[in-house]
Coordinates of C-alpha atoms in Angstrom, one line a residue:
M1 CA 13.2 -17.7 -28.4
S2 CA 13.2 -16.1 -32.1
R3 CA 15.1 -18.3 -34.9
T4 CA 16.8 -15.2 -36.0
P5 CA 18.4 -11.9 -34.0
L6 CA 15.5 -9.6 -32.8
L7 CA 15.3 -5.8 -34.0
G8 CA 13.9 -3.3 -32.5
V9 CA 13.6 0.4 -32.5
E10 CA 13.6 3.2 -29.9
L11 CA 11.0 5.9 -30.9
T12 CA 11.4 9.3 -28.8
D13 CA 11.1 12.7 -29.3
A14 CA 13.1 13.7 -32.1
G15 CA 15.4 11.3 -31.9
A16 CA 17.7 9.9 -29.2
H17 CA 20.1 13.0 -29.3
P18 CA 18.3 15.7 -27.2
A19 CA 19.1 18.4 -29.5
A20 CA 17.4 16.2 -33.1
W21 CA 15.1 18.8 -32.4
R22 CA 17.1 21.4 -33.7
L23 CA 17.6 20.4 -37.2
P24 CA 14.8 21.2 -40.0
V25 CA 14.3 17.8 -41.2
A26 CA 13.3 16.6 -37.2
E27 CA 10.0 18.6 -38.2
P28 CA 10.3 20.1 -34.2
G29 CA 7.0 21.3 -34.9
R30 CA 5.1 18.2 -35.5
L31 CA 7.0 17.0 -32.3
F32 CA 3.5 16.0 -30.8
D33 CA 1.4 15.5 -34.2
P34 CA -0.2 12.0 -33.5
A35 CA 0.2 11.5 -37.5
R36 CA 3.9 12.5 -37.2
W37 CA 4.2 9.4 -34.9
A38 CA 1.8 7.3 -37.0
G39 CA 4.3 7.7 -40.1
L40 CA 7.7 6.6 -37.8
V41 CA 6.3 3.7 -36.4
R42 CA 4.4 2.8 -40.0
T43 CA 8.2 3.3 -41.2
A44 CA 9.7 1.1 -38.6
E45 CA 6.7 -2.0 -39.5
R46 CA 7.5 -1.5 -43.2
G47 CA 11.3 -2.8 -42.6
G48 CA 9.5 -5.7 -40.4
L49 CA 11.1 -4.7 -37.2
D50 CA 10.1 -6.5 -34.7
L51 CA 9.0 -4.3 -31.7
A52 CA 8.6 -0.6 -31.6
L53 CA 9.6 0.9 -28.0
F54 CA 8.1 4.2 -26.4
P55 CA 9.8 5.6 -23.0
D56 CA 8.1 7.8 -20.9
A57 CA 8.5 8.9 -17.1
F58 CA 6.3 11.6 -15.1
G59 CA 8.8 14.5 -15.0
V60 CA 10.3 16.5 -18.1
Q61 CA 13.6 15.3 -19.6
D62 CA 16.1 17.0 -18.3
A63 CA 19.1 17.3 -21.1
D64 CA 20.5 20.9 -22.0
G65 CA 18.8 22.2 -25.1
G66 CA 16.6 19.4 -25.5
V67 CA 13.0 18.4 -25.8
R68 CA 10.4 19.4 -23.0
G69 CA 7.6 18.1 -22.7
R70 CA 5.9 14.1 -23.8
L71 CA 2.8 12.4 -24.7
D72 CA 1.8 9.7 -22.8
A73 CA 3.7 6.1 -24.1
L74 CA 0.4 3.8 -23.5
L75 CA -2.1 6.1 -24.8
T76 CA 0.2 6.8 -28.1
A77 CA 0.7 2.8 -28.9
S78 CA -3.0 2.7 -28.1
R79 CA -3.9 5.4 -30.5
L80 CA -1.1 3.5 -32.9
A81 CA -2.3 -0.2 -32.7
P82 CA -4.9 0.3 -34.8
L83 CA -2.8 2.1 -37.5
T84 CA -0.7 -1.5 -37.7
T85 CA -0.8 -4.8 -38.5
S86 CA 2.4 -6.5 -37.4
I87 CA 4.9 -4.6 -35.2
G88 CA 4.9 -5.1 -31.5
L89 CA 4.3 -2.0 -29.3
V90 CA 6.1 -1.5 -26.2
P91 CA 5.8 2.0 -24.2
T92 CA 7.3 2.6 -20.9
V93 CA 4.7 2.4 -17.9
T94 CA 5.7 3.8 -14.8
T95 CA 5.1 1.8 -11.7
T96 CA 6.2 4.3 -9.1
H97 CA 3.4 6.7 -7.7
T98 CA 0.2 4.1 -9.9
E99 CA -2.3 2.5 -9.3
P100 CA -1.3 -1.1 -9.9
F101 CA -5.3 -2.0 -11.1
H102 CA -5.0 0.9 -13.6
V103 CA -1.5 -0.3 -15.0
G104 CA -3.1 -3.9 -15.8
K105 CA -6.4 -2.5 -17.1
A106 CA -4.3 -0.4 -19.4
V107 CA -1.8 -3.0 -20.9
Q108 CA -5.0 -5.8 -21.2
T109 CA -6.4 -3.2 -23.4
L110 CA -3.4 -2.2 -25.5
D111 CA -3.2 -6.1 -26.4
W112 CA -6.6 -6.0 -27.3
V113 CA -6.6 -3.2 -29.2
S114 CA -3.3 -3.9 -31.1
R115 CA -5.2 -7.7 -31.2
G116 CA -1.9 -9.1 -29.3
R117 CA 1.4 -7.2 -30.3
A118 CA 1.3 -4.9 -26.6
G119 CA 4.2 -5.5 -24.3
W120 CA 5.2 -3.4 -21.6
E121 CA 8.7 -1.8 -20.2
I122 CA 8.5 -1.5 -16.1
G123 CA 9.6 2.4 -14.9
V124 CA 10.1 3.2 -12.0
S125 CA 10.6 7.3 -10.9
R126 CA 13.2 8.5 -8.9
T127 CA 13.1 12.0 -8.2
P128 CA 11.7 14.6 -5.7
E129 CA 10.0 16.4 -8.8
E130 CA 8.4 13.6 -9.5
A131 CA 7.1 12.8 -6.3
A132 CA 5.9 16.1 -5.8
L133 CA 3.9 15.6 -8.8
F134 CA 1.8 13.1 -6.7
G135 CA 2.0 14.1 -2.9
R136 CA 1.9 10.8 -1.5
K137 CA 5.4 10.0 -1.0
S138 CA 8.5 10.7 -1.0
A139 CA 11.2 9.9 -3.7
E140 CA 12.6 6.6 -2.5
P141 CA 15.6 4.5 -2.9
D142 CA 16.3 2.6 -5.8
D143 CA 15.7 -0.9 -4.2
E144 CA 12.6 0.2 -2.6
L145 CA 11.5 1.5 -6.3
W146 CA 12.2 -1.9 -7.7
A147 CA 10.2 -3.7 -5.1
E148 CA 7.6 -1.9 -5.5
A149 CA 7.8 -2.6 -9.4
D150 CA 8.4 -6.3 -9.0
D151 CA 4.3 -6.7 -6.8
V152 CA 3.4 -4.2 -9.6
A153 CA 4.3 -6.7 -12.0
E154 CA 3.1 -9.6 -9.6
V155 CA -0.5 -8.0 -9.6
V156 CA -0.2 -7.2 -12.8
A157 CA 0.1 -10.6 -14.1
R158 CA -2.9 -11.8 -11.1
L159 CA -5.0 -9.6 -13.2
E160 CA -3.9 -10.9 -16.4
D161 CA -5.3 -14.6 -15.1
S162 CA -7.9 -13.4 -13.1
W163 CA -10.6 -14.2 -16.3
E164 CA -10.6 -17.3 -17.3
D165 CA -10.3 -17.7 -21.1
D166 CA -13.6 -19.1 -21.4
A167 CA -15.2 -16.8 -18.6
E168 CA -17.2 -15.2 -21.6
I169 CA -20.5 -17.2 -22.3
R170 CA -22.4 -15.1 -24.0
D171 CA -25.8 -16.9 -23.8
V172 CA -28.4 -14.7 -24.8
A173 CA -31.0 -17.1 -24.0
T174 CA -30.5 -16.5 -19.9
G175 CA -29.1 -13.5 -20.3
R176 CA -25.9 -14.4 -18.6
F177 CA -22.6 -12.9 -20.3
V178 CA -19.8 -14.2 -18.6
D179 CA -19.5 -17.3 -16.1
R180 CA -18.7 -15.7 -12.6
D181 CA -17.2 -18.9 -11.4
R182 CA -14.2 -18.4 -14.0
I183 CA -13.5 -14.8 -12.8
H184 CA -11.0 -15.2 -9.6
P185 CA -10.2 -12.3 -7.0
V186 CA -6.6 -11.9 -7.4
D187 CA -6.2 -11.2 -3.5
F188 CA -3.0 -9.5 -3.5
R189 CA -1.4 -8.7 0.0
G190 CA 2.1 -6.7 0.5
P191 CA 3.6 -4.0 2.4
R192 CA 2.9 -1.4 0.2
F193 CA -0.6 -1.7 -1.4
S194 CA -3.6 -4.6 -1.4
V195 CA -5.4 -5.6 -4.4
A196 CA -8.6 -8.1 -3.7
G197 CA -10.8 -8.1 -6.8
A198 CA -10.4 -9.2 -10.2
S199 CA -9.9 -7.6 -13.7
I200 CA -12.4 -5.4 -15.3
T201 CA -10.8 -6.6 -19.0
P202 CA -11.3 -10.3 -20.3
R203 CA -8.4 -12.1 -20.5
S204 CA -6.9 -10.5 -23.8
P205 CA -4.9 -12.1 -26.8
Q206 CA -1.8 -13.0 -25.7
G207 CA -2.7 -13.8 -22.0
R208 CA 0.1 -12.2 -20.5
P209 CA 1.7 -9.5 -22.9
P210 CA 5.6 -9.8 -22.7
V211 CA 7.6 -7.5 -20.1
V212 CA 10.3 -5.8 -20.6
V213 CA 12.7 -4.7 -18.1
R214 CA 16.3 -2.6 -18.5
A215 CA 18.7 -3.9 -16.5
D216 CA 20.5 -0.7 -15.4
S217 CA 21.1 -0.9 -11.5
P218 CA 21.2 -4.3 -9.4
A219 CA 17.8 -3.5 -8.4
A220 CA 16.2 -3.6 -12.1
L221 CA 18.1 -7.1 -12.8
A222 CA 17.1 -8.9 -9.8
V223 CA 13.6 -7.6 -11.4
A224 CA 14.3 -8.7 -14.6
A225 CA 15.6 -12.1 -13.5
H226 CA 11.8 -12.9 -11.9
R227 CA 10.0 -11.0 -14.4
A228 CA 11.5 -10.3 -17.4
D229 CA 10.5 -11.6 -21.1
V230 CA 13.2 -9.3 -22.5
V231 CA 16.0 -7.5 -21.0
R232 CA 17.3 -4.4 -22.1
I233 CA 21.2 -3.7 -21.8
S234 CA 23.8 -0.7 -22.5
A235 CA 27.3 -1.6 -23.3
A236 CA 30.0 0.3 -24.7
G237 CA 31.5 -2.7 -26.6
V238 CA 30.8 -6.1 -27.2
A239 CA 33.0 -7.8 -24.7
A240 CA 30.9 -5.7 -21.8
A241 CA 27.5 -6.6 -24.2
T242 CA 28.9 -10.5 -23.6
A243 CA 29.5 -10.1 -19.5
Q244 CA 26.2 -8.5 -19.1
A245 CA 24.3 -11.0 -21.4
T246 CA 26.4 -13.8 -19.3
E247 CA 25.5 -12.3 -15.8
V248 CA 21.8 -12.0 -17.1
R249 CA 21.0 -15.4 -18.0
A250 CA 22.9 -16.6 -15.2
R251 CA 20.5 -14.3 -12.7
V252 CA 17.5 -15.7 -14.6
A253 CA 18.8 -19.4 -14.3
E254 CA 18.8 -18.6 -10.1
A255 CA 15.1 -17.4 -10.1
G256 CA 14.6 -20.9 -11.9
R257 CA 13.7 -19.6 -15.0
D258 CA 15.1 -21.1 -18.5
P259 CA 17.3 -18.3 -19.7
R260 CA 16.2 -19.4 -23.5
Q261 CA 13.1 -18.2 -22.9
V262 CA 14.5 -14.4 -21.8
A263 CA 15.5 -12.3 -24.9
V264 CA 18.5 -10.1 -24.1
L265 CA 19.1 -6.9 -26.4
A266 CA 21.5 -4.5 -26.2
D267 CA 20.8 -0.6 -27.3
V268 CA 22.6 0.6 -30.0
V269 CA 22.6 4.8 -30.8
A270 CA 22.7 4.3 -34.8
W271 CA 23.7 7.9 -36.8
L272 CA 23.6 6.3 -40.8
G273 CA 24.6 8.0 -44.1
P274 CA 27.3 9.8 -45.3
D275 CA 26.7 13.1 -43.1
A276 CA 26.1 11.2 -40.1
A277 CA 29.5 12.7 -38.5
D278 CA 28.6 16.2 -39.5
R279 CA 25.0 16.1 -37.8
R280 CA 26.7 14.3 -35.1
N281 CA 29.0 16.8 -34.7
R282 CA 26.8 19.9 -35.1
L283 CA 24.2 18.6 -32.5
Q284 CA 27.4 17.5 -29.7
A285 CA 28.3 21.0 -30.1
L286 CA 24.7 22.2 -29.0
S287 CA 24.3 20.0 -26.5
R288 CA 26.5 17.3 -25.7
T289 CA 25.5 13.8 -24.6
D290 CA 26.7 10.6 -23.3
P291 CA 24.3 7.9 -25.2
G292 CA 25.6 5.1 -22.3
T293 CA 26.0 2.5 -25.0
V294 CA 27.4 1.7 -28.2
E295 CA 27.0 4.6 -30.7
H296 CA 27.9 3.9 -34.6
V297 CA 28.5 6.8 -36.8
G298 CA 28.6 6.0 -40.1
D299 CA 27.1 3.6 -43.7
A300 CA 24.8 0.8 -43.3
E301 CA 27.2 -1.7 -44.0
D302 CA 29.2 -1.4 -41.2
L303 CA 26.0 -1.2 -38.4
A304 CA 25.0 -4.5 -40.5
D305 CA 28.6 -5.5 -39.2
L306 CA 28.2 -4.3 -35.8
I307 CA 24.6 -6.1 -35.4
A308 CA 26.3 -9.4 -36.8
V309 CA 28.8 -8.8 -34.2
W310 CA 26.5 -7.6 -31.2
T311 CA 24.0 -10.8 -32.1
T312 CA 26.6 -13.7 -30.9
A313 CA 26.7 -12.5 -27.7
V314 CA 23.2 -10.8 -27.3
D315 CA 20.0 -12.3 -28.9
G316 CA 18.8 -8.5 -30.5
V317 CA 19.6 -5.5 -30.4
V318 CA 17.1 -2.4 -29.9
V319 CA 18.1 0.5 -32.6
R320 CA 18.0 4.2 -31.2
P321 CA 18.5 6.4 -34.1
A322 CA 20.2 9.3 -33.2
V323 CA 17.6 12.1 -35.5
L324 CA 14.1 11.0 -36.6
P325 CA 13.1 10.4 -39.3
T326 CA 16.7 10.4 -41.1
D327 CA 17.9 7.6 -39.3
L328 CA 15.2 5.6 -38.9
E329 CA 14.6 5.4 -42.9
A330 CA 18.4 4.7 -42.9
L331 CA 17.6 1.7 -40.9
V332 CA 14.7 0.4 -42.6
D333 CA 15.7 1.1 -46.2
D334 CA 19.6 0.4 -46.4
V335 CA 20.1 -1.8 -42.9
V336 CA 17.8 -4.1 -43.1
P337 CA 18.0 -5.7 -46.8
L338 CA 21.6 -6.3 -45.6
L339 CA 20.3 -8.1 -42.8
R340 CA 18.1 -9.9 -44.6
E341 CA 20.9 -10.8 -47.2
R342 CA 23.2 -12.4 -44.3
G343 CA 20.3 -14.4 -42.6
L344 CA 20.1 -12.3 -39.4
R345 CA 16.4 -10.7 -40.7
P346 CA 13.2 -13.1 -41.5
A347 CA 12.0 -12.5 -45.2
G348 CA 8.3 -12.2 -43.8
P349 CA 7.1 -10.1 -41.2
P350 CA 7.0 -10.6 -37.3
G351 CA 4.8 -13.4 -35.9
P352 CA 1.1 -12.5 -35.4
T353 CA 1.5 -11.6 -31.8
L354 CA 4.8 -10.3 -29.6
R355 CA 4.9 -13.3 -27.9
D356 CA 5.2 -15.5 -31.3
T357 CA 7.6 -12.9 -32.3
L358 CA 9.7 -13.6 -29.4
G359 CA 9.5 -17.7 -29.7
L360 CA 7.2 -17.6 -26.1
T361 CA 3.9 -19.8 -25.8
R362 CA 0.8 -18.1 -24.9
P363 CA 0.4 -18.6 -21.5
A364 CA -2.7 -20.8 -19.3
G365 CA -4.2 -18.7 -16.9
R366 CA -2.7 -19.3 -13.3
T367 CA -6.6 -19.4 -11.9
A368 CA -8.2 -22.1 -14.9
V369 CA -9.2 -25.3 -13.6
G370 CA -6.5 -27.8 -13.3
G371 CA -3.7 -24.5 -13.1
A372 CA -1.2 -23.3 -10.6
R373 CA -2.3 -20.7 -8.4

C-alpha cells in the first residue's frame, strides 16, 4: 500500500453542504459548466492529491434547499481525463438498473482516456422513485442490491480480463488486427443476469481499474471485503474510525485477501479559513445538515493535526470541501504544505497510474495463458 497516507477529495455540486450554492463564491450559475469542473480537478491535481471522487445517483438530491440535478459522474470524469495528468479519477457508477456490460465498457474506456488513472466506486439505487425511472423492477432490500452489485463487479472484472494483453497483433500484411484466440468469452450466469461474450474494449492500462466501496451497511461491507481496493468509511471520531477500520481489515482477511492491499479511507468534511465558522452557521440556518462523519471547522493547522491523528488508524482521508472552490483551494494551498512538512505527503505527484498510487501491482489477466480461470 502507499508509503504515505492517501489524500483524496470528493467533488460534488457546490460542495458537501447542500446549501453551498447559495454563496456567491460557489458561482451557482456555473454548476454544470465543464470549465468549472476542469478548474476544480486541476486545483486538486496542483495540490498533488491522489484521487478525486465524483458522487452520482439516479435520483435528484433530496436535501431541503440543496442543489437539484447533476451531471453523469463517469462521463464528467471522461471529459476531465485528457485535461489532467496525474490525479486518479473515481466516479460513482450505479450498478442497479444498469447493464453490467455497459458498466465494464465505460470503466475500461475511462482507464484508456486517463492513461491508467481510472477507478470506480460501486453505487446502488435504493429508492422506489429511482426504480420507477427504469420500470424494470421494484426497489429492493439492501442485501439484494449489494448481492447484485457483487455480481456486476465480478462481470466487470471478467470483462476487463477477457482480452489478453497481447490480443492486438495489428498485422498489416495479413489484415489481422487481433488474435481471436486471445479474446475470451466471460460466460457469467447468475440469478439476476447472464453475460456471455467478451468486452469490445481491449484490456486497459491498469488491467483492472481499482474498485472503491463505501462500507455504509453490513451488505456493503461484505462486498467491500471481497471486491474493494479502497474502502470508504464515515466516523464522528478517531476511536470509531479505528474500530471500523479494524472490522474492515478483519473482514478482508476472512475473505482470503491481504488487508495490506486494501486502503481504508475516512471521510472528513472541511470548512477552512477565518470565516469557516461564520459560513457554516449561515448555511446551517438555511439547510440544517448532519454530514454523518467528522466535520472540521477552523484553520489549516488544525486540519493537518486531525489528519495526522486519524491516519494512525486509517490509510488516508477523503476530504469533502464544504464549499467549492473555497475549501478546496484552502486544502491545496494551506493544508497540503503542512502535511508535506510533517512527512504525511510525498514531495512529488501521485504515481503514473492509480494502482501505482495505491501501491497495487497490475494484475495478470485471468484468461491469459497460464493464468487462473
